[in-house]
Amino acid sequence: MKLESFVRGQWTEAGADLVEVRSAVTGDVVAVMPSGGIAMRDVLDHARKAGGPALRKLTFHQRADMLKRLAQYLTERKDELYRLSFATGATRTDAMIDVDGGIGTLFVYSGKGRRELPNATFMLDGAVEPLGKAGTFAGQHILAPRHGVAVHINAFNFPCWGLLEKLSPALLAGVPVVTKPATVTSYVAHALMRMIVASNILPDGALQFILGSTGDLFDHLGCQDVVAFTGSATTSQTLQRHPAIAREAVRFIAERDSLNAAILAPDAAPGTPEFDLFIKEVAREMTAKTGQKCTAIRRALAPRAHVGAVIEALRERLAKVTIGDPQLETVRMGPVVGLDQRRDVLAHVATLRAEAELVAGNPDHFVVEGADPVRGAFVPPLLLHCADPVKATQVHAVEAFGPVSTVMGYDGLDQAVALANRGDGSLVASIYTHDQRIAADLVFGIGTFHGRLVLIDRDCAKEQTGHGSPMPQMLHGGPGRAGGGEELGGVRGLTPYLQRTALQASPAMLTAVTGSWVKGAPVVTTERHPFRYHFEDLAIGQTFFSKERTVTLDDIEHFAHFTGDTFYAHMDEEATRGHPFFPGRVAHGYLLLSFAAGLFVDPDPGPVLANYGLDSLRFLKPLQPGESIKVRLTAKEKSPRNKQYGEVRWDVEILTGTGETAATYELLTMNAVKG
Ligand code: NAP
């Protein structure tokens, strides 16, 4: 297989050097790829001049649609990616984690983009902040796509997921990507990239693909660029020290190695479901992807009294793992990615053995099914036991990136917390307990040292997604050794690619710039009711002032008995005596809402198709019988949805007859498009 980079809209085999990539299973050359020799300044220019502007023209919803179409396109072709992944040492199950996990991330970002982001090219961040007493000066934060490039550098272990989990939030945010796969598994990422290019779904310059060396790319980074790196701490530190990173204050996200822990809590004794779940998870994390997962369990912590039982149960489970050619259906675990990786893993195991005893697996003697154990990079699952984890240092610091884990006993929860935190910052820890107090103690003991905590017990056993699976909805990253980065986490994942800007101006100016009406800005009143306007004709700031209505005691009584809401504050004058909020019997908040609807609604069929909810409802002043209310309804924001209708957000204020604010909320309607 001859691989090519994809830059400036073209595939190119140009490169200063040719690099051979070998199969993890047979040691044979499976691909040849160019490295170096690409004019990186031109690559970045193309992203900035073609990709960025094209993406920024699209709204979040349009970009979300693009991700969905891409996910559908890749789903139909994923078998080729599974097939290629065998040579990396991945079984079909391993390949599914990589391929389906990556495509799933595209789908999740597409769904979240449509549901949680506006159909606009930028978004508001938080509420309007009043900055002057008279209401003529206010502040609003906005988030807009940076005018730079997202440089993504990926680790070898997830050639598809790694590329797609970084790509999804960057493209949704509107920032073009230059992605670089790790060399040893580049042929799988290359096949994925071929599919993406062939799909023709992304605009020109939105995604470029660089094989091998990044050359002088970092020299040309600027203040609008973002680097997201996944890999070893050593490479991350080298890249982070590049002068351009500090000089241009380039955002740098690092996802690095991690000494993740699984903690068996004292209540989870042998025989409990939590004990079994712990054993299953430790064994699975050691063998899935042949232990080459940044999230894998490297340290299995158990109460000292249960250490013997833990080792016994793991030994039994690991003995059943068939090692060999990952294409064979009987094989549960393939080789690590290559002979260099095997050398690294075994060297790290040797270091660990100075502090821990090997209790399961023998690196010099194990059975390999269907492949040559010398030419293939096979390593059996290796379980160690560290008898004195308090004194030990290496078991908390050395990541053997293969099927390796160390069991360690602890005395008391405080020690379990201290040991887990000796990882100096990890991506994830899992806790196995059915005791909610223990769970809370552990969560607050180790939480800030971890990016993610998974609490596993019998109640969630069937549905839990596992210790090692980063979910696109949830944060991936961790403090300290783990790199200090944050990726994924739903729409939080867009944060690095968006610039937050604080706008300070008059309400009228803020309204004009953001397209979102701010209280204090002029309102527009028309003879026709605002509900009579189609989506495109309705003006932001268009307002309806209702007439007044008096709320009587009979109204309150009627509403109480009709709805069944006979709460004492509405029914019993005596019971409200001395009450901190109510001066006597008061109207139901929901009665006010209902009357407000009656006051502002324009009943005949028309462009308003449906009311579909309220946001930010606050009851601010209780209303006593005999007082009256009136309503101001102002078109605040419009968000196009499709050819038939769009969403309108209305700012609603219920005022008392004397002009005090009784309640505020935002009403959402779907309004027909005239077409
Ligand atoms: P690595 O050797 O650090 O390589 C990572 C990436 O950096 C590769 O694409 C590599 O490209 C590139 N690279 C290396 N030197 C570079 C340089 N001077 N300039 C620009 N790019 C450079 O790590 P790896 O061996 O692929 O991955 C294993 C490590 O990654 C493990 O420690 C694991 O824990 C960690 N990891 C972390 C996460 C996470 O999310 N936290 C996920 C997966 C893996 P070449 O391959 O071409 O050298």
PDB file of C-alpha atoms in Angstrom, residues 41 51 77 81 130-131 162 202 214 342 473 516 565 630 668 673:
ATOM      1  CA  ARG A  41       3.175  27.240   5.601  1.00  0.00           C
ATOM      2  CA  GLY A  51     -11.325  26.049   4.852  1.00  0.00           C
ATOM      3  CA  ARG A  77     -17.914   1.708   4.334  1.00  0.00           C
ATOM      4  CA  LEU A  81     -11.510  -0.129   8.084  1.00  0.00           C
ATOM      5  CA  PRO A 130     -26.290  45.102  33.453  1.00  0.00           C
ATOM      6  CA  LEU A 131     -23.290  47.438  33.784  1.00  0.00           C
ATOM      7  CA  GLY A 162      -8.498   9.655  17.419  1.00  0.00           C
ATOM      8  CA  LEU A 202     -16.461  18.816   3.622  1.00  0.00           C
ATOM      9  CA  THR A 214       5.302  17.812  10.776  1.00  0.00           C
ATOM     10  CA  ARG A 342       6.758  -4.843  22.503  1.00  0.00           C
ATOM     11  CA  GLN A 473     -21.031  13.368  25.889  1.00  0.00           C
ATOM     12  CA  SER A 516     -30.801  39.048  20.340  1.00  0.00           C
ATOM     13  CA  ASP A 565     -53.416  23.037  43.557  1.00  0.00           C
ATOM     14  CA  LYS A 630     -50.534  43.141  32.074  1.00  0.00           C
ATOM     15  CA  LEU A 668     -40.579  29.524  22.589  1.00  0.00           C
ATOM     16  CA  VAL A 673     -41.983  30.436   7.049  1.00  0.00           C
TER      17      VAL A 673
END
